[in-house]
Coordinates of C-alpha atoms in Angstrom, one line a residue:
Chain Y
M1 CA -6.7 4.1 26.4
L2 CA -7.6 1.6 23.8
Q3 CA -9.7 -0.1 26.5
N4 CA -12.1 2.8 26.2
I5 CA -13.0 1.7 22.7
R6 CA -15.6 -1.0 22.5
V7 CA -16.7 -3.0 19.4
V8 CA -20.5 -3.6 19.2
L9 CA -21.8 -6.3 16.9
V10 CA -25.5 -6.2 16.3
N11 CA -27.5 -9.5 15.6
T12 CA -24.6 -11.3 14.1
S13 CA -25.7 -14.5 12.3
H14 CA -22.5 -16.4 12.0
P15 CA -20.4 -17.2 15.1
G16 CA -17.3 -17.5 12.8
N17 CA -17.6 -13.8 12.2
I18 CA -17.7 -13.1 15.9
G19 CA -14.5 -15.1 16.3
G20 CA -12.9 -13.4 13.4
A21 CA -13.8 -10.0 14.8
A22 CA -12.3 -11.0 18.2
R23 CA -9.1 -12.0 16.6
A24 CA -8.9 -8.8 14.5
M25 CA -9.6 -6.7 17.6
K26 CA -6.9 -8.4 19.7
N27 CA -4.4 -8.1 16.8
M28 CA -5.0 -4.4 16.9
G29 CA -5.0 -4.1 20.7
L30 CA -8.7 -3.8 21.3
S31 CA -10.3 -6.0 23.9
R32 CA -13.9 -5.0 24.7
L33 CA -16.5 -6.8 22.6
V34 CA -20.3 -6.3 23.1
L35 CA -22.7 -8.6 21.3
V36 CA -26.3 -7.5 20.8
Q37 CA -28.6 -10.5 20.5
P38 CA -26.1 -12.8 18.6
L39 CA -27.9 -15.6 16.8
D40 CA -25.5 -18.3 18.0
F41 CA -23.0 -17.6 20.8
P42 CA -21.0 -19.0 22.4
A43 CA -20.2 -21.5 19.6
A44 CA -17.3 -23.7 18.5
D45 CA -17.0 -21.7 15.2
A46 CA -16.4 -18.5 17.1
S47 CA -13.6 -20.0 19.2
A48 CA -12.0 -21.6 16.1
R49 CA -11.9 -18.4 14.1
A50 CA -10.7 -16.4 17.2
S51 CA -7.6 -18.5 17.0
G52 CA -6.2 -17.5 20.3
A53 CA -8.3 -14.4 21.1
D54 CA -10.3 -16.5 23.6
D55 CA -9.9 -13.8 26.2
V56 CA -11.8 -11.3 24.0
L57 CA -14.6 -13.9 23.4
D58 CA -14.7 -14.9 27.1
G59 CA -15.0 -11.3 28.1
A60 CA -17.7 -10.5 25.6
Q61 CA -20.8 -8.9 27.0
V62 CA -24.0 -10.2 25.6
V63 CA -26.9 -7.7 25.8
G64 CA -30.5 -7.4 24.6
S65 CA -30.5 -4.1 22.8
L66 CA -28.2 -1.6 21.1
E67 CA -29.2 0.9 23.8
E68 CA -27.8 -1.3 26.4
A69 CA -24.7 -1.9 24.4
L70 CA -24.1 1.9 24.4
V71 CA -24.5 2.6 28.1
G72 CA -21.8 4.9 29.3
C73 CA -20.6 5.8 25.8
S74 CA -20.4 9.5 24.7
L75 CA -19.5 8.7 21.1
A76 CA -20.9 6.0 18.8
I77 CA -19.8 5.5 15.3
G78 CA -21.9 3.2 13.1
T79 CA -20.9 1.4 10.0
S80 CA -23.0 2.3 7.0
A81 CA -22.6 0.2 3.9
R82 CA -24.4 2.4 1.4
D83 CA -25.9 5.7 0.7
R84 CA -28.8 6.4 2.9
S85 CA -31.7 8.8 2.3
L86 CA -30.9 10.2 5.7
P87 CA -27.9 12.6 5.5
W88 CA -25.6 12.2 8.5
P89 CA -22.1 13.2 9.4
M90 CA -19.9 10.7 7.5
L91 CA -16.4 9.7 8.3
D92 CA -14.0 7.6 6.3
P93 CA -12.2 4.8 8.2
R94 CA -9.1 7.0 8.7
E95 CA -11.2 9.8 10.2
C96 CA -13.0 7.3 12.3
G97 CA -9.8 6.0 13.8
A98 CA -8.6 9.5 14.5
K99 CA -11.8 10.6 16.1
A100 CA -12.1 7.5 18.2
V101 CA -8.6 7.8 19.6
E102 CA -8.8 11.5 20.1
R103 CA -11.9 11.2 22.2
A104 CA -10.8 8.0 24.0
A105 CA -7.7 9.8 25.0
T106 CA -9.8 12.2 27.1
G107 CA -11.3 9.3 29.0
E108 CA -14.5 9.1 27.0
E109 CA -16.1 5.8 26.2
I110 CA -16.4 5.1 22.5
A111 CA -18.4 2.5 20.5
L112 CA -17.8 1.2 17.0
V113 CA -21.1 -0.3 15.9
F114 CA -21.4 -3.0 13.2
G115 CA -24.6 -4.3 11.8
R116 CA -26.0 -7.6 10.5
E117 CA -24.1 -9.6 7.9
H118 CA -26.6 -8.9 5.1
A119 CA -28.7 -6.0 6.3
G120 CA -26.3 -3.8 8.2
L121 CA -27.8 -1.4 10.8
T122 CA -31.4 -0.2 10.6
N123 CA -32.1 3.5 10.2
D124 CA -33.2 3.5 13.8
E125 CA -29.9 2.1 15.0
L126 CA -28.0 4.4 12.7
Q127 CA -29.8 7.4 14.3
R128 CA -28.4 6.4 17.7
C129 CA -24.9 6.9 16.3
H130 CA -23.2 10.3 16.2
F131 CA -21.3 9.6 13.0
H132 CA -21.5 7.0 10.3
V133 CA -18.4 5.5 8.8
H134 CA -18.3 4.0 5.3
I135 CA -15.5 1.7 4.2
P136 CA -14.8 2.7 0.6
S137 CA -15.4 -0.3 -1.6
N138 CA -16.0 -1.5 -5.1
P139 CA -19.5 -0.2 -6.0
D140 CA -20.3 -3.5 -7.8
F141 CA -19.2 -5.6 -4.8
S142 CA -19.4 -3.5 -1.8
S143 CA -20.3 -5.7 1.1
L144 CA -17.3 -6.6 3.2
N145 CA -17.2 -9.6 5.4
L146 CA -18.1 -8.5 9.0
A147 CA -14.7 -9.6 10.5
A148 CA -13.0 -7.8 7.6
A149 CA -14.8 -4.6 8.3
V150 CA -13.9 -4.9 12.0
Q151 CA -10.3 -5.5 10.9
V152 CA -10.2 -2.3 8.8
L153 CA -11.6 0.0 11.5
A154 CA -9.5 -1.6 14.2
Y155 CA -6.5 -1.1 12.1
E156 CA -7.2 2.5 11.6
V157 CA -7.7 2.9 15.4
R158 CA -4.3 1.3 15.9
M159 CA -2.7 3.6 13.3
A160 CA -4.2 6.6 15.0
W161 CA -3.2 5.4 18.4
L162 CA 0.4 4.8 17.3
T163 CA 0.5 8.4 15.9
E164 CA -0.9 9.6 19.2
Q165 CA 1.7 7.7 21.2
G166 CA 4.5 9.2 19.1
A167 CA 3.0 12.7 19.2
P168 CA 4.2 15.1 21.9
A169 CA 1.9 15.0 24.9
K170 CA -0.7 17.5 24.2
V171 CA -1.9 19.7 27.0
E172 CA -5.5 20.2 26.0
K173 CA -8.8 19.3 27.6
A174 CA -10.0 21.4 30.4
D175 CA -11.9 23.2 27.7
A176 CA -15.1 21.1 27.5
G177 CA -16.7 19.7 30.6
E178 CA -17.5 16.0 31.0
L179 CA -19.7 15.0 28.0
A180 CA -23.2 13.7 28.3
T181 CA -23.3 10.0 27.8
L182 CA -25.3 8.4 25.1
D183 CA -28.0 7.3 27.5
E184 CA -28.3 10.8 28.9
M185 CA -28.6 12.0 25.3
E186 CA -31.4 9.4 24.7
R187 CA -33.3 10.7 27.7
F188 CA -32.9 14.2 26.3
Y189 CA -34.2 13.3 22.9
D190 CA -37.1 11.6 24.5
H191 CA -37.9 14.7 26.6
L192 CA -37.4 16.9 23.5
E193 CA -39.8 14.8 21.5
K194 CA -42.5 14.9 24.2
T195 CA -42.1 18.6 24.6
L196 CA -42.4 19.2 20.8
V197 CA -45.6 17.2 20.9
D198 CA -46.8 19.3 23.9
I199 CA -46.3 22.6 22.0
A200 CA -47.8 21.0 18.9
F201 CA -44.7 21.5 16.8
L202 CA -44.4 17.8 16.3
D203 CA -47.4 15.8 15.0
P204 CA -46.9 12.2 16.3
E205 CA -49.0 11.0 13.4
K206 CA -46.7 12.7 10.9
P207 CA -43.3 12.9 12.5
K208 CA -41.5 13.2 9.2
H209 CA -37.7 13.2 9.9
L210 CA -37.9 15.9 12.6
M211 CA -36.4 13.9 15.4
A212 CA -33.7 12.5 13.1
R213 CA -32.7 16.0 12.1
L214 CA -32.6 17.2 15.7
R215 CA -30.5 14.2 16.7
R216 CA -28.1 15.0 13.9
L217 CA -27.8 18.6 15.1
Y218 CA -27.3 17.9 18.8
G219 CA -25.2 14.8 18.1
R220 CA -22.7 16.9 16.3
S221 CA -22.2 19.2 19.2
A222 CA -20.7 16.9 21.8
V223 CA -23.0 18.3 24.5
D224 CA -21.4 18.4 27.9
R225 CA -23.2 17.7 31.2
S226 CA -23.8 21.3 32.3
E227 CA -25.2 22.2 28.8
M228 CA -27.4 19.1 29.0
S229 CA -28.9 20.3 32.3
I230 CA -29.6 23.7 30.7
L231 CA -31.4 22.0 27.8
R232 CA -33.4 19.8 30.0
G233 CA -34.3 22.8 32.2
I234 CA -35.6 24.6 29.1
L235 CA -37.8 21.6 28.1
T236 CA -39.2 21.2 31.7
E237 CA -40.2 24.9 31.8
T238 CA -41.7 24.7 28.3
Q239 CA -43.8 21.7 29.2
K240 CA -45.1 23.5 32.3
V241 CA -46.2 26.4 30.2
A242 CA -47.7 24.1 27.6
R243 CA -49.7 22.2 30.2
G244 CA -50.8 25.4 31.9
E245 CA -49.0 24.4 35.1
P246 CA -47.7 26.9 37.5
H247 CA -44.2 27.9 36.5
K248 CA -41.6 30.5 37.3
R249 CA -43.1 33.2 35.2
K250 CA -44.0 36.3 37.3
D251 CA -46.5 38.2 35.2
Chain H
M1 CA -4.9 0.7 -13.1
L2 CA -5.8 -1.5 -10.2
Q3 CA -5.6 -4.4 -12.6
N4 CA -1.8 -3.9 -12.6
I5 CA -1.7 -4.9 -8.9
R6 CA -1.7 -8.7 -8.2
V7 CA -2.0 -10.5 -4.9
V8 CA 0.3 -13.4 -4.4
L9 CA -0.4 -16.0 -1.7
V10 CA 2.4 -18.4 -1.0
N11 CA 1.7 -22.0 0.2
T12 CA -1.7 -21.2 1.7
S13 CA -2.9 -24.1 3.9
H14 CA -6.6 -23.3 4.4
P15 CA -8.7 -22.8 1.3
G16 CA -11.1 -20.7 3.4
N17 CA -8.4 -18.1 3.6
I18 CA -8.0 -18.0 -0.2
G19 CA -11.8 -17.4 -0.5
G20 CA -11.6 -14.7 2.2
A21 CA -8.7 -13.0 0.4
A22 CA -10.6 -13.1 -2.9
R23 CA -13.6 -11.4 -1.3
A24 CA -11.4 -8.8 0.3
M25 CA -9.7 -8.1 -3.0
K26 CA -12.9 -7.8 -5.0
N27 CA -14.4 -5.5 -2.3
M28 CA -11.4 -3.2 -2.8
G29 CA -11.4 -3.4 -6.6
L30 CA -8.5 -5.8 -7.0
S31 CA -9.0 -8.8 -9.3
R32 CA -5.7 -10.6 -10.0
L33 CA -4.9 -13.5 -7.6
V34 CA -1.8 -15.7 -8.0
L35 CA -1.5 -18.8 -5.8
V36 CA 1.9 -20.4 -5.2
Q37 CA 1.5 -24.1 -4.5
P38 CA -1.7 -23.9 -2.4
L39 CA -2.3 -26.9 -0.3
D40 CA -5.9 -27.4 -1.2
F41 CA -7.4 -25.5 -4.2
P42 CA -10.0 -25.4 -5.7
A43 CA -12.1 -26.2 -2.7
A44 CA -15.6 -25.7 -1.5
D45 CA -14.4 -23.7 1.5
A46 CA -12.7 -21.2 -0.8
S47 CA -15.9 -20.6 -2.7
A48 CA -18.0 -20.4 0.4
R49 CA -15.8 -17.7 2.0
A50 CA -15.4 -15.9 -1.4
S51 CA -19.1 -15.2 -1.0
G52 CA -19.6 -14.0 -4.6
A53 CA -16.1 -13.2 -5.6
D54 CA -16.1 -16.4 -7.7
D55 CA -14.7 -14.5 -10.7
V56 CA -11.5 -13.8 -8.7
L57 CA -11.2 -17.4 -7.7
D58 CA -12.0 -18.7 -11.2
G59 CA -9.4 -16.4 -12.6
A60 CA -6.7 -17.3 -10.1
Q61 CA -3.4 -18.4 -11.5
V62 CA -1.9 -21.4 -9.8
V63 CA 1.9 -21.6 -10.1
G64 CA 4.8 -23.6 -8.8
S65 CA 7.1 -21.0 -7.4
L66 CA 7.3 -17.4 -6.2
E67 CA 9.6 -16.6 -9.1
E68 CA 6.9 -17.7 -11.5
A69 CA 4.3 -15.6 -9.6
L70 CA 6.4 -12.5 -10.0
V71 CA 7.0 -12.8 -13.8
G72 CA 6.4 -9.4 -15.4
C73 CA 6.5 -7.5 -12.0
S74 CA 8.8 -4.6 -11.5
L75 CA 7.8 -4.1 -7.9
A76 CA 7.2 -6.7 -5.2
I77 CA 6.2 -5.9 -1.7
G78 CA 6.3 -8.8 0.8
T79 CA 4.5 -8.9 4.1
S80 CA 6.7 -9.4 7.1
A81 CA 5.1 -10.3 10.4
R82 CA 8.0 -9.5 12.7
D83 CA 11.4 -7.9 12.9
R84 CA 13.8 -9.9 10.8
S85 CA 17.5 -10.1 11.3
L86 CA 17.7 -9.1 7.7
P87 CA 17.6 -5.3 7.4
W88 CA 15.4 -4.3 4.5
P89 CA 13.5 -1.3 3.3
M90 CA 10.3 -1.3 5.4
L91 CA 6.9 0.2 4.6
D92 CA 3.9 0.6 6.7
P93 CA 0.6 -0.4 5.1
R94 CA -0.2 3.2 4.1
E95 CA 3.1 3.7 2.5
C96 CA 2.6 0.3 0.8
G97 CA -0.7 1.4 -0.7
A98 CA 0.7 4.7 -1.9
K99 CA 3.8 3.1 -3.5
A100 CA 1.8 0.3 -5.2
V101 CA -0.7 2.8 -6.7
E102 CA 2.0 5.3 -7.7
R103 CA 4.0 2.7 -9.6
A104 CA 0.9 0.9 -11.0
A105 CA -0.2 4.3 -12.4
T106 CA 2.9 4.4 -14.6
G107 CA 1.9 1.0 -16.1
E108 CA 4.2 -1.1 -14.0
E109 CA 3.1 -4.5 -12.7
I110 CA 3.1 -4.7 -8.9
A111 CA 2.9 -7.7 -6.6
L112 CA 1.8 -7.8 -3.0
V113 CA 3.1 -11.1 -1.5
F114 CA 1.7 -12.9 1.5
G115 CA 3.3 -15.8 3.3
R116 CA 2.0 -19.0 4.9
E117 CA -0.6 -18.8 7.7
H118 CA 1.9 -19.8 10.5
A119 CA 5.3 -19.3 9.1
G120 CA 5.0 -16.3 6.8
L121 CA 7.5 -15.8 4.0
T122 CA 11.0 -17.4 4.2
N123 CA 14.1 -15.2 4.2
D124 CA 14.8 -16.3 0.7
E125 CA 11.3 -15.3 -0.5
L126 CA 11.5 -12.0 1.4
Q127 CA 14.8 -11.2 -0.4
R128 CA 12.9 -11.4 -3.7
C129 CA 10.8 -8.5 -2.6
H130 CA 11.9 -4.9 -3.1
F131 CA 10.2 -3.8 0.1
H132 CA 8.7 -5.4 3.2
V133 CA 5.5 -4.2 4.7
H134 CA 4.6 -4.8 8.3
I135 CA 1.0 -4.4 9.6
P136 CA 1.3 -2.8 13.0
S137 CA -0.2 -5.1 15.6
N138 CA -0.3 -6.0 19.3
P139 CA 3.2 -7.4 20.1
D140 CA 1.5 -10.0 22.3
F141 CA -0.8 -11.2 19.6
S142 CA 0.7 -10.1 16.3
S143 CA -0.3 -12.7 13.7
L144 CA -3.2 -11.6 11.6
N145 CA -5.5 -14.0 9.8
L146 CA -4.3 -14.2 6.2
A147 CA -7.5 -12.8 4.6
A148 CA -7.5 -10.0 7.2
A149 CA -3.9 -9.0 6.2
V150 CA -5.0 -9.0 2.5
Q151 CA -8.0 -6.9 3.6
V152 CA -5.8 -4.3 5.3
L153 CA -3.3 -3.9 2.4
A154 CA -6.1 -4.0 -0.3
Y155 CA -7.9 -1.3 1.7
E156 CA -4.8 0.9 1.7
V157 CA -4.4 0.4 -2.0
R158 CA -8.0 1.5 -2.5
M159 CA -7.5 4.6 -0.3
A160 CA -4.4 5.6 -2.2
W161 CA -6.2 4.9 -5.5
L162 CA -9.2 7.1 -4.5
T163 CA -6.8 9.8 -3.6
E164 CA -5.0 9.4 -6.9
Q165 CA -8.4 9.6 -8.7
G166 CA -9.1 12.8 -6.8
A167 CA -12.2 11.2 -5.5
P168 CA -13.1 11.7 -1.9
A169 CA -12.7 8.5 0.0
K170 CA -16.1 8.9 1.6
V171 CA -19.4 9.3 0.0
E172 CA -19.9 13.0 0.4
K173 CA -23.5 13.3 -0.6
A174 CA -25.5 16.3 0.5
D175 CA -23.9 16.1 3.9
A176 CA -24.5 19.4 5.4
G177 CA -26.7 22.0 3.8
E178 CA -25.6 25.6 3.4
L179 CA -24.7 27.0 6.8
A180 CA -26.6 29.6 8.6
T181 CA -24.9 33.0 8.3
L182 CA -23.6 34.9 11.3
D183 CA -26.5 37.4 11.3
E184 CA -29.0 34.5 11.0
M185 CA -27.3 33.0 14.1
E186 CA -27.7 36.4 15.9
R187 CA -31.4 36.6 15.1
F188 CA -31.7 33.1 16.4
Y189 CA -30.0 33.9 19.7
D190 CA -32.2 37.0 20.0
H191 CA -35.3 34.9 19.4
L192 CA -34.0 32.2 21.8
E193 CA -33.4 34.8 24.6
K194 CA -36.9 36.3 24.3
T195 CA -38.4 32.9 24.3
L196 CA -36.5 31.8 27.4
V197 CA -37.8 35.0 29.1
D198 CA -41.3 34.1 28.0
I199 CA -41.2 30.7 29.6
A200 CA -39.5 32.3 32.6
F201 CA -36.4 30.1 32.3
L202 CA -34.3 33.2 31.9
D203 CA -34.6 36.1 34.4
P204 CA -33.5 39.3 32.6
E205 CA -32.5 40.8 35.9
K206 CA -30.1 37.9 36.6
P207 CA -29.2 36.5 33.2
K208 CA -26.0 34.9 34.6
H209 CA -24.1 33.3 31.8
L210 CA -27.0 31.5 30.3
M211 CA -26.9 33.0 26.8
A212 CA -23.1 32.8 26.6
R213 CA -23.3 29.0 27.3
L214 CA -26.1 28.5 24.7
R215 CA -24.1 30.5 22.1
R216 CA -21.1 28.2 22.8
L217 CA -23.2 25.1 22.4
Y218 CA -25.0 26.1 19.1
G219 CA -21.9 27.9 17.8
R220 CA -20.0 24.6 17.9
S221 CA -22.6 22.8 15.8
A222 CA -22.3 24.6 12.4
V223 CA -26.1 24.9 12.2
D224 CA -27.3 24.7 8.6
R225 CA -30.2 26.6 7.2
S226 CA -32.8 23.9 7.3
E227 CA -31.9 23.2 10.9
M228 CA -32.1 26.9 11.7
S229 CA -35.6 27.0 10.4
I230 CA -36.6 24.0 12.6
L231 CA -35.1 25.8 15.7
R232 CA -36.8 29.0 14.8
G233 CA -40.1 27.2 14.3
I234 CA -39.8 25.5 17.8
L235 CA -39.2 28.9 19.4
T236 CA -42.2 30.5 17.6
E237 CA -44.5 27.7 18.8
T238 CA -43.2 27.9 22.3
Q239 CA -43.8 31.6 22.4
K240 CA -47.4 31.1 21.2
V241 CA -48.0 28.6 24.0
A242 CA -46.3 30.9 26.6
R243 CA -48.5 33.9 25.5
G244 CA -51.6 31.9 25.5
E245 CA -52.1 32.5 21.8
P246 CA -53.9 30.1 19.6
H247 CA -51.4 27.6 18.3
K248 CA -51.4 24.4 16.4
R249 CA -52.2 22.2 19.4
K250 CA -55.3 20.2 18.8
D251 CA -56.5 19.3 22.3

């Protein structure tokens, strides 16, 4: 089940941190590492700090964008170092571990997303995540080393997983259908945005935070596939009406 | 109160690990570092990895024995990597954080003791500790980096300290606004249904379970008032378009 949880590192500068992250992952039983445009990888420093977690490094997937890193995922949790102007559902690391394990247990693919050493994740990247997680830290010295941050979240994943293992087998599920994946959600947001422009609700010149707020709303709901097809159907019909195309309306 | 909790590193080989431990400590609000016969300290590598936690390194006390490092302490908790033949009171990291904070709050001096990179603490050293703490890890790859182990325990100390303070571990911030009331939700569903009829997505003669499924979707999301006004605004604009009324669209 832990194999359903991937660690995504975005634009890492120092290969030593990639190695340290790989070691922390393997220590905690995680194995899937995805690197978005790392500055320097593979590198000797990465292998040195991995200290035996070479299999994690060797299996690391290197991709060109966060979007690509999240393909197949239905839950992404992004690390956020500080207060953002954008309000977003926040988790502490313990809640993050519990949520990742709970959702991975149903067969979903989960991503824990870590930003650049100094700059973290951009607002655009954070908006692709359903939840943000903040590791509580000294306000006067708040920036954790990247591998240390991976260590803390991976540790909380393991703690939650151990609890889950010890817990009586829950008969749940069946309730929600299969969830829409992140890339399906992205296509939906894209369709939604175009439709809102078509009906002139969204001014592309002054988008304000409209799409961010809608992402936050739908991101919270864990939309399943049949709901997604309803939402997409509504948008398609709305666009036909807005464009004056023939549509199903009878009158 | 956190100043009553010291971190003791015994016979550390790599100065980089001392620096990494200092950074992890300062991130979590700990400041007192005691080094028992470090192999190489002070060292450039320590300062580099400390990455700004120079005050912790500069204030580090270097001593000749564990006994000396524990002077004044009434509680010592030693990290133990694996099962020992020696039965001893064991804590997990969460219990370790809670116990350290609970006792530090009464003014006691507490030590968290970490062993050598490869060999850990000797049985003799472990017997000087009141409790042992084991960080749960992958049995096939169980040895954490020293600074990563310090990070995990210091994190649990901070989590326990925040709980003790009554502070939420996460930055709450204007997370969700005031939620829409049930009657506001009902008016929204009513508006949504009319709009779906207007765009001919919903056939009033054969409604199937469409509205029930949409209620389930939005009902899950705990929609707040500002989100509600966005959703209502979208419906109003969609209706104008569907009815051929003048709307905001420019073209």
